[in-house]
Every structure is written in C-alpha cells, then in structure tokens.
Amino acid sequence: MISTKALSGCAATGRAEVAGGASDVPDPVGIFAERTLIHFVLLISRQGKVRLTKWYTPYQQKQRNKVIKEVSALVLDRGPKMCNFVDWQGYRVVYKRYASLYFCMCIDPTDNELETLQIIHHYVEILDRYFGNVCELDLIFNFHKAYFILDEVLIAGELQESNKKAVLRLVTAQDTMVEAAKEEASSLSNIIAQATK
Amino acid sequence: MEQLRTIGRELAMGSQGGWGQSKEFLDLVKSIGEARSKAEEDRIIARELEHLKRRLADPDVPRRKMKELLLRLVYAEMLGHDASFGHIHAVKMTHDESLPLKRTGYLAVALFIDERHDLVILVVNTIQKDLRSDNYLVVCAALTAACRLIGEEAMPAVLPQVVELLAHPKEAVRKKAVMALHRFYQRSPSSVSHLVSNFRKRLCDNDPGVMGATLCPLYDLILEDPSSYKDLVVSFVNILKQVAERRLPTSYDYHQMPAPFIQIKLLKILAVLGSGDKQASGHMYTVLGDIFRKGDTTSNIGNAILYECICCISSIFPNPKMLEAAAETTSKFLKDPDDTLKRKTFELLYKMTKSTNVEVIVDRMIEYMINITDHHYKTEIASRCVELAEQFAPSNQWFIQTMNKVFEHAGDLVNIKVAHNLMRLIAEGFGEDDEGADSQLRSSAVSILKIIAFEIARGRKIDMLPECQTLVDELSASHSTDLQQRAYELQALLGLDKHAVESVMPSDASCEDIEVDRNLSFLNGFVQQALESGASPYIPESERSGVISVGSYRSQEQHETSAHALRFEAYELPKASLPVATAQASMSMPTTDLVPVSEPGYYKEDHQASRSQPSGDSLSGEFGVKLRLDGVQKKWGRPTYSSSTPSSSTSSQQATNGGSHSDGGGSISSQTRESSYGSKRQQGTEVSAEKQRLAASLFGSSAAKADRKAQASRKTAKEGPLSEKATVTNVTPPPIKEQVTPAAPPPDLLDLGEPVSSSAPSADPFSQLEGLLGPASATPVVSETPATVSSQTPDLMSIFSDDVQTGPSSGSTEPTLGDSSLKNSQKGATVVASKKGPSLQDALQKDATARQVGVTPTGNNPNLFKDLLG
C-alpha cells in the first residue's frame, strides 16, 4: 500500500485542500487505506494501444499515463509461456492475453491471483456473449459498451455479479432502451430524409 | 445527407453486428490505428480535441450527436490526453431525461472525475434525483455513479435513499445499493456505521447475487472486528455448504464450479472468523473437507478455490486432518513437471509445516531431493529437511530415520554441525530402561556415514541388524568411491574384535571432552604384536603431515561437536609424537618405504587404515586436494606450465599406486580405489587441458593472471611438504594451502569446465540471432512502432495467430466476399472469415461492416478480427 499512498499523495498535491490534510495525517480522507480488490483495469493491444482503462483507486491523469506506460511495457514484453502474474511496484498485475488484446488487472500481492485471473475471464466471456464472438474491433468501436458491461461486473474494484446471465440481462435491458430511443431518432430522420427528397 | 445515410446503414446493420458509430469517429479510430508514431497519434488527438471543443461549445448540436462527441472525448482521455474542457458537458448530460444519454453522461463523468473533483457538487443533485426514479435502470446508473462520485461530504445527501433502495424489488438495484453502501463505508466508516446491520439482513436476501455482493462489505467489517460477527459463522458455513452442494442456480456456475467467486469470498470470511477460535473453527471443518474433496486441480478456478481453502485451513484453529488434507493437496503440485512450481510449492510446504504434518512434508521433500541434480537447490532442500525434522520431529526414531535418509542422499551437502547434533543424540541415548529401542535406533543410525565410527563405538554392545549389514554391503558396491571406502572401513571395523573397537573408540566419546591420545598408547600392544609377528617397523618420514591432516580434520569436527574446544596447538609441536609414528608404521605399513617422499596425502590413507580409524573424509579430502590443484592449474594455466603438472602428478600417483600394490592386504580396498582414482584423474587432466585452451582463448590476459596465482599457490603448497620432510617431523600441521583448496572431486572439474567449452563455440551470438530473425528481419521494427494495424508485415502476427495458413484455402469458398471488397486484400478478408470458425456468418457480417464503413486497415492484421475467446 505504500506506493499507492505515494502515488495518491503526489496526485493530491495539485489540490491544496486535500494535500494540506494529507501532509499532516497520513490518511485524512480514508480513501487511500481502503481495501480495494482491484486497483485498476487496463486493456491494451499488442501494439501498446490502450483500449480501455478503469481506475478504482484515485490516480491523477499524469499518474495514469505513467502507470499505463509502465504496465504495458511490463506485460507486452512477456512471452506466451510466462506467468500471468507480475509483481509491479508493490502490487501484482494479473493479465491475460486474448488474441491481440491484453486484459490487465492490478491487485494487492496478498490477494488471490487465480481468482482475479478468472474475473478477467468472466468479463471476457460476458463480452463474448454480448457481442457474439467478440473481437478487438468490437471493443475499439464500442468501448463504451465494454465500459457499461465492466460496470455491471465490477463495482468499486469488487466483483459485483458472478452470474453472467444477470449481467447480460441488465445490459440488454439498458440497450433496449437505447434502441428504442434510436428507433425513435431514426424514424424521425427517415421522415426528414423523405421530406428532403 | 451523409449523416442520414450513416444512420440508415447503422440500422441496416443492426445493433449487434455493426458498431453504430458515425463516420467521423470511425475515421478517428482508423487514423489512430494507422498512426506510425506516438507523436503522430498525439497530433491526431490534439486536432480531434480542438474539433470537439468547437463542437461542444456549439449550442445547436443535437443531443444525440452530443453523446457521440462525449464518447470521443472519453476516447481521447483514454489515450492519455487532457480533455478537462469537456468534463462539464459530461456533467450536463447526466441531467438529460433520456436514459441512454444519462447513462453515457454518468459513464463519462465517472471516468473523468472522482469524488475530489469540484464538479461533483453538480452531479450530486442529479444522483439524488435519479435514485428516486421509477425506472430501475436509471436508479442503477445513479448507484453506479454514486460509488465513484460520492465522497464523505456528499454522503448525507444520498445515504437515506441508498438505504431505502436496499429493499428495492429489483435485485439488481438491491445489489448495487449494497455495493454503494459498502463503498460509503470504506470512504467514511463513521457516517455509515449505524447502518451496518443492513448488511446482515441482506445476507439472507433471496437473490444469490445480492447475497454474494453482501459478502464484500461483511468481509471488510469482519476484518476490522471479527468478534462481533461470530454469530454469523453458522450462517456462512451453511451458505458455503449450499453453494458447494450446487443449490444455487446453474447460471452462477463458472467452468462447472458452483458459484466459485462466492465460495472464495466465504472462505476468506471464514478464515478471519475462525482464526484463533476453536469453537468457530469446529463448525467449519466438515464443509472445508467437502470442498477439498470436490476440489478440482485441473482448472484455474478450481485451484483458486483450493488455494483459498488452504489459506483458510492454515488460518483457523488447526485440525490435524485438515492440515494433512491441505498438505496433501499442496503436494499434488509436486508432480507437476514445472520446476518453478515445485520450488514454490516447497517454499509453501516449508512455511506451513507443523508438527502434525511434518512427516508427510519431509517425506515429500526428501523424495524430491533425491531426484534433483541442482547442487545448490539440493543443499537448500536438505538443510530445510533437517531444520523441519529438528523442529517438529514427532519421535526420535523418526528423526533419526529421516536424518539417515538426508545423509544418504545429500550427506556431503549437509552442514557438519547437523551430523554432530545427531551423533550426540544417538550417543546420549534415551535411557537405560529402553535398551531395545535404543539399540534399534542406533542400528538404524548406523548408516550415517559421517558418524559411522562413533556409531560403531556404541554398536559394540549390540549386534548389527541384518538391514544394516545389507546397507553396508550395498554401499560397498556404490558408485561413489567415498561411500565405498567407508563401507569397507566399516566392515573392517566390525571385523575387529570388540575390545579393540572399544579401546579405539571409547563409549560415549562423542559426549565427552576428547582427550586425544597422541601417543596412541592403546595401540602399543597391537603394534608390539605385529612387530613380533614379523611386520617391518615403522618408518616415520613424511607420514607426519598425513597424520596431522587427519588429526586436524578430526579435531575440527570435535570442535564443533562439543563446546569444549580442542587444543590445536599441540599438533604444531613437531617432535612430540615420534614414538607414535614408529608404532604406527610398524603396525601395518611395511610399504611406505617404497614410496618416495612426495605427496603426503597418499600416506594418510594408509596410516588411517592402520589406525582402524575410518575417518575417510580426510582421505577423500586429500584426493580432492590433489585433483583440485591439478584442475586449477590446467584450466587456467598456460600450456607450457600445465604440461609439467600432469606428468608430475601422475608420477607421484604411480608411486603411490605402487606402494599400495605391494602393500598386499594392508588396507582393505586401497588398490581398487586408487586405481579408479588414477584413471579418473587421468581423464580430468585431459579434459582440463582442453578447457584450458578454451579458457585461454576466451579470457586471455585474465587467464594468465589466474595462472600466475595458481602457480604461486602451487609453489607454496609444494614447499610445505618439502620443508617438513626435511625436518622429519610428523605432527606438523599440513600446509594450509592444501587444506583450503580441497573441495572439488574430479567430476566438479568437468562441471566447472562445461560452461567454458559451451560458450566458446557460440562466440558469435549475433549471427545466430540473425539466423533466427532472418526471414522476417523487418518485423522487430514493426513491433516497436505503435502502428501495426496497417503495416505490411503479418509475419509477426502470424506467430500468435493460430491458423493463418488455413486462410487462403478456405477463403476461396467465399469469392464474392473478396470481390465486394474494394479496399482490402482478399487474403485479409478470407483469413478473417476462416478464423471465425463456429459462427462464420457473424464474422462475415462484422467483416463486411468493417469494410463498409471503411475501417479495415486490418487486412494485414487479422488479430483485430480474431475472436478474443477463439
């Protein structure tokens, strides 16, 4: 946890009111010492392009860029037969490669890495069911949907739902509302289109 | 019109197949994908951000368009650019009435800002309002956002609603409310502490999802204060039991495991609750045993559960049966061929050893130790075995048997102290009343070769057990000449009559201060007898140093055994033991005079045998010294110098051999032994000559330096014996140089040499690398650059894609696809198609869409199209 504190501490310096408190008491707000299962989720392509990031522990943009750079360098460098867990700055990065995409989650070294690995897989399976043979392009263009699904799987760094069907039910319920709205919009635009002909 | 056309296309594609994004966004993604450098990417994003800034500020932008602009903003920020100018627009969008827009707004806000941001204050009101919404999806979106955005200050504003939502009819809402409350508790325990009882209620929720979510906050609460939740132990155990018995809906199954994530959470909780609590732990044993039995070590998730289960068992009040099961499960990994895994497993086993499971674990460790060849690691395992055995041994009998095994397989690697500790244990015995067990014990310890001599001292009172006899026989046929020798010595010793042994090695000697009888007066009678029966008298020269080396070696041992230090100084007095020397010589060494005064080491052996004191270590040590010196010399020295060494050593050796040949039964097996050493040494010489050349070519000047050093040390080594010989003293300490250098028997020379010889041929690693990368020399460059999407080198990708090769053949069945494609190579498209395997149609559709919207730089990068799970 020390390095989170360091990181968050740096992050807080930009904001006077928080930083002032932080310098006196090591943990004024209580958010630095909190127990979070997953600190962040990162999806990177083989070429090092970021496909999705989700931060459950507070990081400022600068730190985020640094973390992404470090973690992707760490993970992309590893051979296919190497371990899926890497120690990184006092944390453990659990990653798994699917086709050309690396799914990374950062946890505390005391956590159950195998479980985290399976959470990644759980998420990918849901993505797969949702998109139907999910591929990287799906996630590139529909990254917001990947976010919505992730929000249903994880919340505040904890696994929220382990039932794939329940997640999909909720996401599609939301989608049908989107569709309904879209239908409405397109029917409107069709009318416009016909009118402008 | 263009926009309308896009919308029309989107509709045609349907929501699942197409990507539903505007041309602009697709172009953005495409250009980012094609960007060849980070700088280019940055330029594109900067341009995009400028564009977005303009568009967002435009009040006439339709709301739907706004949503897309916001997503593009998210995309830009995801790539590491500052888009703070747009954050306010995200906040605004959360106010929108339509759910899709609101949802996107919440998503963007949650990604852009956290609870410390100033803009949060503008969102709190919206969240508050949305929590009251009739539409449960709106509530869900608000709760998700609340988890991220509500800090301590804003908490009172939403807390009442969140608590209310704990009883919402929709399970999705209840679940999110639980998670939100948990998050609030983490942020500020004091503001929520009066509400924690709600978590207990939710534990009994009808929906397993809500129950599972409740475990998260409960785990945190229990971690802080386990004692207040002891009453829940039974509930948790019941839940776990039901989960393990597959009472939950099958939709919670994951890879055939029933609700594994819930199981893991429960196990974590039980581990905390059962820690140091015998009563609470008592409830858990049965269900933990069940989980162990159902454990599945073939899948990751099965192992994750087992891991958590083992953690739990080691945390709760210990139960021997459970610990054994845990140890057994853990040791399953030892059968895995992966060496790293084994080592890790052993580290784990080592740490979890307790007196209840020590037998299983140490057995496994020894079994493993026997099979490994890595010298260093073997040493480590051996020392750990010893440590565990000493710490947890359930009985002396077991301890000694274990130590026997360790010594048998790694005797040379174990700290000498250990042998002495064991020796004392045996020597001290366990009380007179238990003579039977005692003798059994001692006879079982008989094979501890390091202490064999002492053992016999004890053994004079008991008969050798048959198994010991067979062991000795076995050892005498061993490949290790050292072992062989000791076995023979032991046999010879056993052959001696009881009184002789007794006087040679008095009982309990190892426990007492050892008064070394340097005069060896107890042998006088024997010597006299031998002289009378015609043995030639002892000739003292040059034997002295050998004696000393025995003496000092032994004294070293003794020094460690007993706290009372031996007096070493006595040995340095040169004249004291002259009479002894005579006695010894006359005893059994009629041949010594044949040997020219050369290397003292060889005499020692004879001397030793005559003394019936099989402390063979010193002997083999001497051989080691000899060989080692040769080896060092040969390896690093120059040809001119080394050539002289072999000849000298060989000659001296031959001399020795000659001596022992004429010796006739003086020492039991010296002939075979020595000849074997001789041949070995010969071999060693040859090899080292070879090595030397390699080493010289590799290391050049440094080798010369080493050579000089070796030369110097050799000189001193040689001078030592010579000067001693001149003074005709006997008990002078052996040249220290020789004592220091020993260690490596001949095989080690080979080992040392190997890296040298193997590295020599591969002197040009670059050419090899070139050979490896030859056909695709351009690929490394490509992989460095971030823009591989459109790069022309698919080779690199093909390494990772399973079956690119099958592309063309199966692709030919889809000619229309290729024709319709204007921008893409047919190969790319068909490769993609063939990859899609199970749902070809789906894949084709996607591919078609991709081309339709003009975003297929991927013709050469099929990876983008590859199913993630495929």
Short mmCIF file of N, CA, C and O in Angstrom, two decimals, chain A residues 13-107:
data_model
loop_
_atom_site.label_atom_id
_atom_site.label_comp_id
_atom_site.label_asym_id
_atom_site.label_seq_id
_atom_site.Cartn_x
_atom_site.Cartn_y
_atom_site.Cartn_z
N THR A 13 -1.31 16.64 -4.45
CA THR A 13 -0.61 17.91 -4.27
C THR A 13 -1.19 19.00 -5.14
O THR A 13 -1.08 20.18 -4.83
N GLY A 14 -1.79 18.61 -6.26
CA GLY A 14 -2.40 19.62 -7.13
C GLY A 14 -3.59 20.29 -6.47
O GLY A 14 -3.99 21.37 -6.88
N ARG A 15 -4.13 19.63 -5.49
CA ARG A 15 -5.35 20.15 -4.89
C ARG A 15 -5.05 20.50 -3.44
O ARG A 15 -4.92 19.64 -2.59
N ALA A 16 -5.02 21.80 -3.22
CA ALA A 16 -4.50 22.30 -1.95
C ALA A 16 -5.23 21.74 -0.74
O ALA A 16 -4.61 21.29 0.20
N GLU A 17 -6.55 21.73 -0.81
CA GLU A 17 -7.28 21.37 0.39
C GLU A 17 -7.02 19.91 0.78
O GLU A 17 -6.91 19.60 1.96
N VAL A 18 -6.88 19.08 -0.20
CA VAL A 18 -6.63 17.68 0.11
C VAL A 18 -5.18 17.49 0.54
O VAL A 18 -4.89 16.82 1.51
N ALA A 19 -4.31 18.16 -0.21
CA ALA A 19 -2.89 17.96 0.06
C ALA A 19 -2.52 18.45 1.45
O ALA A 19 -1.71 17.85 2.13
N GLY A 20 -3.13 19.54 1.86
CA GLY A 20 -2.83 20.07 3.19
C GLY A 20 -3.11 19.03 4.25
O GLY A 20 -2.28 18.79 5.12
N GLY A 21 -4.27 18.41 4.13
CA GLY A 21 -4.61 17.38 5.10
C GLY A 21 -3.68 16.20 5.01
O GLY A 21 -3.25 15.65 6.01
N ALA A 22 -3.33 15.87 3.80
CA ALA A 22 -2.53 14.67 3.59
C ALA A 22 -1.15 14.80 4.21
O ALA A 22 -0.58 13.81 4.65
N SER A 23 -0.63 16.00 4.24
CA SER A 23 0.72 16.15 4.77
C SER A 23 0.74 15.96 6.29
O SER A 23 1.71 15.47 6.84
N ASP A 24 -0.34 16.34 6.93
CA ASP A 24 -0.37 16.21 8.39
C ASP A 24 -0.69 14.77 8.79
O ASP A 24 0.11 14.09 9.43
N VAL A 25 -1.85 14.34 8.37
CA VAL A 25 -2.27 12.98 8.70
C VAL A 25 -1.99 12.13 7.47
O VAL A 25 -2.25 12.58 6.34
N PRO A 26 -1.47 10.94 7.68
CA PRO A 26 -1.17 10.13 6.51
C PRO A 26 -2.40 9.76 5.69
O PRO A 26 -2.32 9.57 4.51
N ASP A 27 -3.52 9.68 6.33
CA ASP A 27 -4.69 9.19 5.59
C ASP A 27 -5.94 9.94 6.03
O ASP A 27 -6.77 9.41 6.75
N PRO A 28 -6.07 11.16 5.57
CA PRO A 28 -7.11 12.02 6.11
C PRO A 28 -8.51 11.64 5.65
O PRO A 28 -9.45 11.63 6.41
N VAL A 29 -8.63 11.34 4.39
CA VAL A 29 -9.95 11.12 3.84
C VAL A 29 -10.37 9.67 4.02
O VAL A 29 -11.55 9.34 3.95
N GLY A 30 -9.41 8.82 4.24
CA GLY A 30 -9.74 7.41 4.39
C GLY A 30 -9.81 6.69 3.07
O GLY A 30 -10.12 5.52 3.02
N ILE A 31 -9.52 7.37 1.99
CA ILE A 31 -9.64 6.69 0.71
C ILE A 31 -8.35 6.02 0.29
O ILE A 31 -8.32 5.24 -0.64
N PHE A 32 -7.27 6.37 0.95
CA PHE A 32 -6.00 5.78 0.50
C PHE A 32 -5.78 4.41 1.11
O PHE A 32 -5.16 3.55 0.52
N ALA A 33 -6.27 4.25 2.32
CA ALA A 33 -6.02 2.98 3.01
C ALA A 33 -7.13 1.98 2.75
O ALA A 33 -7.08 0.87 3.23
N GLU A 34 -8.11 2.38 1.98
CA GLU A 34 -9.23 1.48 1.79
C GLU A 34 -8.78 0.19 1.13
O GLU A 34 -7.82 0.15 0.37
N ARG A 35 -9.54 -0.83 1.44
CA ARG A 35 -9.20 -2.12 0.87
C ARG A 35 -9.95 -2.24 -0.45
O ARG A 35 -11.17 -2.31 -0.49
N THR A 36 -9.21 -2.25 -1.51
CA THR A 36 -9.83 -2.41 -2.81
C THR A 36 -9.32 -3.70 -3.42
O THR A 36 -8.13 -3.97 -3.38
N LEU A 37 -10.23 -4.45 -3.95
CA LEU A 37 -9.82 -5.71 -4.55
C LEU A 37 -8.98 -5.46 -5.80
O LEU A 37 -7.90 -5.97 -5.95
N ILE A 38 -9.52 -4.62 -6.68
CA ILE A 38 -8.82 -4.36 -7.94
C ILE A 38 -8.56 -2.86 -8.01
O ILE A 38 -9.47 -2.06 -7.82
N HIS A 39 -7.33 -2.50 -8.25
CA HIS A 39 -6.98 -1.08 -8.27
C HIS A 39 -7.30 -0.44 -9.61
O HIS A 39 -7.78 0.67 -9.67
N PHE A 40 -7.02 -1.16 -10.66
CA PHE A 40 -7.41 -0.65 -11.98
C PHE A 40 -7.49 -1.78 -12.98
O PHE A 40 -6.93 -2.86 -12.77
N VAL A 41 -8.24 -1.51 -14.03
CA VAL A 41 -8.37 -2.46 -15.12
C VAL A 41 -7.82 -1.78 -16.36
O VAL A 41 -8.06 -0.59 -16.59
N LEU A 42 -7.08 -2.53 -17.14
CA LEU A 42 -6.41 -1.94 -18.29
C LEU A 42 -6.52 -2.94 -19.44
O LEU A 42 -6.24 -4.11 -19.28
N LEU A 43 -6.96 -2.43 -20.58
CA LEU A 43 -6.95 -3.27 -21.78
C LEU A 43 -5.98 -2.64 -22.77
O LEU A 43 -6.15 -1.48 -23.15
N ILE A 44 -4.99 -3.41 -23.16
CA ILE A 44 -4.03 -2.87 -24.12
C ILE A 44 -3.88 -3.85 -25.27
O ILE A 44 -3.92 -5.06 -25.08
N SER A 45 -3.70 -3.30 -26.45
CA SER A 45 -3.49 -4.17 -27.60
C SER A 45 -2.02 -4.54 -27.67
O SER A 45 -1.19 -3.97 -26.97
N ARG A 46 -1.74 -5.50 -28.50
CA ARG A 46 -0.35 -5.94 -28.65
C ARG A 46 0.56 -4.81 -29.07
O ARG A 46 1.75 -4.82 -28.80
N GLN A 47 -0.01 -3.84 -29.76
CA GLN A 47 0.81 -2.73 -30.21
C GLN A 47 0.96 -1.65 -29.13
O GLN A 47 1.53 -0.61 -29.38
N GLY A 48 0.38 -1.91 -27.97
CA GLY A 48 0.51 -0.97 -26.88
C GLY A 48 -0.56 0.10 -26.88
O GLY A 48 -0.49 1.07 -26.13
N LYS A 49 -1.57 -0.07 -27.72
CA LYS A 49 -2.66 0.90 -27.73
C LYS A 49 -3.63 0.60 -26.59
O LYS A 49 -3.98 -0.55 -26.36
N VAL A 50 -4.04 1.65 -25.94
CA VAL A 50 -4.97 1.48 -24.83
C VAL A 50 -6.37 1.30 -25.38
O VAL A 50 -6.82 2.07 -26.22
N ARG A 51 -7.04 0.27 -24.94
CA ARG A 51 -8.40 0.03 -25.41
C ARG A 51 -9.43 0.35 -24.33
O ARG A 51 -10.58 0.59 -24.64
N LEU A 52 -9.03 0.27 -23.09
CA LEU A 52 -9.98 0.57 -22.01
C LEU A 52 -9.18 0.76 -20.72
O LEU A 52 -8.22 0.03 -20.48
N THR A 53 -9.58 1.75 -19.95
CA THR A 53 -8.96 1.91 -18.63
C THR A 53 -10.04 2.20 -17.62
O THR A 53 -10.99 2.92 -17.90
N LYS A 54 -9.90 1.62 -16.48
CA LYS A 54 -10.87 1.91 -15.42
C LYS A 54 -10.08 1.96 -14.11
O LYS A 54 -9.36 1.01 -13.77
N TRP A 55 -10.23 3.05 -13.39
CA TRP A 55 -9.43 3.26 -12.18
C TRP A 55 -10.32 3.18 -10.96
O TRP A 55 -11.26 3.95 -10.83
N TYR A 56 -10.01 2.28 -10.08
CA TYR A 56 -10.80 2.16 -8.86
C TYR A 56 -10.10 2.81 -7.68
O TYR A 56 -10.72 3.06 -6.66
N THR A 57 -8.82 3.03 -7.81
CA THR A 57 -8.09 3.80 -6.81
C THR A 57 -7.78 5.15 -7.47
O THR A 57 -7.48 5.18 -8.65
N PRO A 58 -7.88 6.22 -6.72
CA PRO A 58 -7.68 7.52 -7.37
C PRO A 58 -6.28 7.70 -7.95
O PRO A 58 -5.29 7.54 -7.25
N TYR A 59 -6.23 8.02 -9.20
CA TYR A 59 -4.98 8.37 -9.88
C TYR A 59 -5.24 9.63 -10.68
O TYR A 59 -6.27 9.74 -11.33
N GLN A 60 -4.30 10.52 -10.66
CA GLN A 60 -4.42 11.70 -11.49
C GLN A 60 -3.96 11.35 -12.91
O GLN A 60 -3.25 10.38 -13.11
N GLN A 61 -4.41 12.17 -13.86
CA GLN A 61 -4.11 11.86 -15.26
C GLN A 61 -2.63 11.56 -15.48
O GLN A 61 -2.26 10.64 -16.20
N LYS A 62 -1.77 12.32 -14.84
CA LYS A 62 -0.33 12.13 -15.03
C LYS A 62 0.09 10.74 -14.57
O LYS A 62 0.82 10.03 -15.26
N GLN A 63 -0.39 10.38 -13.39
CA GLN A 63 -0.06 9.06 -12.86
C GLN A 63 -0.62 7.98 -13.76
O GLN A 63 0.01 6.96 -13.99
N ARG A 64 -1.82 8.24 -14.24
CA ARG A 64 -2.45 7.23 -15.10
C ARG A 64 -1.56 6.95 -16.30
O ARG A 64 -1.32 5.79 -16.63
N ASN A 65 -1.10 8.01 -16.94
CA ASN A 65 -0.26 7.81 -18.12
C ASN A 65 1.00 7.04 -17.78
O ASN A 65 1.44 6.17 -18.51
N LYS A 66 1.55 7.36 -16.62
CA LYS A 66 2.77 6.68 -16.20
C LYS A 66 2.49 5.19 -15.95
O LYS A 66 3.24 4.31 -16.38
N VAL A 67 1.39 4.96 -15.25
CA VAL A 67 1.04 3.57 -14.94
C VAL A 67 0.81 2.78 -16.22
O VAL A 67 1.30 1.66 -16.37
N ILE A 68 0.07 3.39 -17.14
CA ILE A 68 -0.22 2.69 -18.40
C ILE A 68 1.08 2.35 -19.11
O ILE A 68 1.28 1.24 -19.60
N LYS A 69 1.97 3.32 -19.15
CA LYS A 69 3.23 3.13 -19.84
C LYS A 69 4.01 1.97 -19.20
O LYS A 69 4.50 1.07 -19.88
N GLU A 70 4.08 2.02 -17.88
CA GLU A 70 4.88 1.00 -17.19
C GLU A 70 4.27 -0.39 -17.31
O GLU A 70 4.96 -1.36 -17.60
N VAL A 71 2.97 -0.43 -17.06
CA VAL A 71 2.32 -1.75 -17.07
C VAL A 71 2.34 -2.34 -18.47
O VAL A 71 2.60 -3.54 -18.64
N SER A 72 2.09 -1.51 -19.48
CA SER A 72 2.08 -2.10 -20.82
C SER A 72 3.48 -2.56 -21.22
O SER A 72 3.63 -3.61 -21.85
N ALA A 73 4.48 -1.79 -20.84
CA ALA A 73 5.85 -2.23 -21.14
C ALA A 73 6.13 -3.56 -20.45
O ALA A 73 6.73 -4.47 -21.02
N LEU A 74 5.66 -3.66 -19.23
CA LEU A 74 5.90 -4.86 -18.43
C LEU A 74 5.21 -6.08 -19.04
O LEU A 74 5.80 -7.15 -19.19
N VAL A 75 3.96 -5.88 -19.41
CA VAL A 75 3.13 -7.01 -19.81
C VAL A 75 3.42 -7.42 -21.25
O VAL A 75 3.52 -8.60 -21.56
N LEU A 76 3.59 -6.42 -22.12
CA LEU A 76 3.77 -6.75 -23.55
C LEU A 76 5.10 -7.46 -23.78
O LEU A 76 5.26 -8.18 -24.76
N ASP A 77 6.01 -7.25 -22.89
CA ASP A 77 7.34 -7.83 -23.03
C ASP A 77 7.36 -9.32 -22.73
O ASP A 77 8.32 -10.00 -23.05
N ARG A 78 6.32 -9.79 -22.11
CA ARG A 78 6.39 -11.15 -21.58
C ARG A 78 5.99 -12.18 -22.64
O ARG A 78 5.09 -11.95 -23.43
N GLY A 79 6.70 -13.28 -22.60
CA GLY A 79 6.46 -14.34 -23.56
C GLY A 79 5.17 -15.07 -23.28
O GLY A 79 4.59 -14.94 -22.20
N PRO A 80 4.72 -15.84 -24.26
CA PRO A 80 3.42 -16.51 -24.10
C PRO A 80 3.42 -17.57 -23.01
O PRO A 80 2.37 -17.89 -22.48
N LYS A 81 4.58 -18.09 -22.68
CA LYS A 81 4.58 -19.17 -21.68
C LYS A 81 4.86 -18.65 -20.28
O LYS A 81 4.99 -19.44 -19.34
N MET A 82 4.99 -17.37 -20.15
CA MET A 82 5.34 -16.85 -18.83
C MET A 82 4.11 -16.71 -17.95
O MET A 82 2.98 -16.75 -18.42
N CYS A 83 4.39 -16.53 -16.69
CA CYS A 83 3.33 -16.48 -15.69
C CYS A 83 2.40 -15.28 -15.94
O CYS A 83 2.84 -14.24 -16.40
N ASN A 84 1.14 -15.47 -15.60
CA ASN A 84 0.16 -14.41 -15.80
C ASN A 84 0.16 -13.39 -14.67
O ASN A 84 -0.63 -12.46 -14.68
N PHE A 85 1.02 -13.58 -13.70
CA PHE A 85 1.08 -12.63 -12.60
C PHE A 85 2.46 -11.99 -12.59
O PHE A 85 3.47 -12.69 -12.64
N VAL A 86 2.47 -10.67 -12.53
CA VAL A 86 3.76 -9.98 -12.44
C VAL A 86 3.72 -9.01 -11.27
O VAL A 86 2.74 -8.30 -11.08
N ASP A 87 4.81 -9.01 -10.53
CA ASP A 87 4.89 -8.03 -9.45
C ASP A 87 5.30 -6.70 -10.03
O ASP A 87 6.19 -6.63 -10.89
N TRP A 88 4.66 -5.68 -9.57
CA TRP A 88 4.94 -4.35 -10.12
C TRP A 88 4.70 -3.31 -9.02
O TRP A 88 3.60 -3.15 -8.53
N GLN A 89 5.77 -2.69 -8.60
CA GLN A 89 5.70 -1.60 -7.64
C GLN A 89 4.89 -1.93 -6.39
O GLN A 89 4.05 -1.16 -5.95
N GLY A 90 5.16 -3.09 -5.87
CA GLY A 90 4.46 -3.47 -4.64
C GLY A 90 3.06 -4.00 -4.88
O GLY A 90 2.38 -4.40 -3.94
N TYR A 91 2.62 -3.98 -6.13
CA TYR A 91 1.34 -4.58 -6.48
C TYR A 91 1.58 -5.83 -7.29
O TYR A 91 2.71 -6.16 -7.62
N ARG A 92 0.49 -6.45 -7.63
CA ARG A 92 0.61 -7.57 -8.56
C ARG A 92 -0.31 -7.31 -9.73
O ARG A 92 -1.49 -7.00 -9.55
N VAL A 93 0.25 -7.39 -10.91
CA VAL A 93 -0.56 -7.23 -12.11
C VAL A 93 -0.91 -8.62 -12.62
O VAL A 93 -0.04 -9.44 -12.84
N VAL A 94 -2.19 -8.86 -12.72
CA VAL A 94 -2.67 -10.11 -13.28
C VAL A 94 -3.15 -9.80 -14.68
O VAL A 94 -3.95 -8.90 -14.87
N TYR A 95 -2.61 -10.50 -15.66
CA TYR A 95 -3.00 -10.19 -17.03
C TYR A 95 -3.28 -11.47 -17.78
O TYR A 95 -2.83 -12.55 -17.40
N LYS A 96 -4.04 -11.33 -18.83
CA LYS A 96 -4.26 -12.47 -19.71
C LYS A 96 -4.42 -11.95 -21.12
O LYS A 96 -5.03 -10.91 -21.34
N ARG A 97 -3.86 -12.69 -22.02
CA ARG A 97 -3.93 -12.26 -23.40
C ARG A 97 -5.04 -13.00 -24.12
O ARG A 97 -5.15 -14.21 -24.05
N TYR A 98 -5.88 -12.26 -24.79
CA TYR A 98 -6.91 -12.85 -25.64
C TYR A 98 -6.66 -12.32 -27.04
O TYR A 98 -6.76 -11.11 -27.27
N ALA A 99 -6.35 -13.22 -27.97
CA ALA A 99 -5.97 -12.81 -29.32
C ALA A 99 -4.93 -11.70 -29.22
O ALA A 99 -3.86 -11.91 -28.65
N SER A 100 -5.26 -10.51 -29.67
CA SER A 100 -4.24 -9.45 -29.66
C SER A 100 -4.43 -8.49 -28.50
O SER A 100 -3.78 -7.46 -28.44
N LEU A 101 -5.34 -8.83 -27.60
CA LEU A 101 -5.64 -7.90 -26.50
C LEU A 101 -5.14 -8.44 -25.16
O LEU A 101 -5.32 -9.62 -24.86
N TYR A 102 -4.55 -7.56 -24.41
CA TYR A 102 -4.14 -7.92 -23.05
C TYR A 102 -5.11 -7.30 -22.05
O TYR A 102 -5.33 -6.09 -22.07
N PHE A 103 -5.67 -8.14 -21.21
CA PHE A 103 -6.53 -7.67 -20.14
C PHE A 103 -5.70 -7.68 -18.86
O PHE A 103 -5.21 -8.74 -18.45
N CYS A 104 -5.53 -6.53 -18.24
CA CYS A 104 -4.70 -6.45 -17.04
C CYS A 104 -5.54 -5.94 -15.87
O CYS A 104 -6.34 -5.03 -16.02
N MET A 105 -5.32 -6.55 -14.73
CA MET A 105 -5.93 -6.03 -13.51
C MET A 105 -4.84 -5.95 -12.46
O MET A 105 -3.99 -6.84 -12.35
N CYS A 106 -4.88 -4.89 -11.68
CA CYS A 106 -3.85 -4.69 -10.67
C CYS A 106 -4.45 -4.94 -9.29
O CYS A 106 -5.47 -4.35 -8.94
N ILE A 107 -3.82 -5.83 -8.53
CA ILE A 107 -4.33 -6.16 -7.20
C ILE A 107 -3.21 -6.09 -6.18
O ILE A 107 -2.05 -5.91 -6.55
#
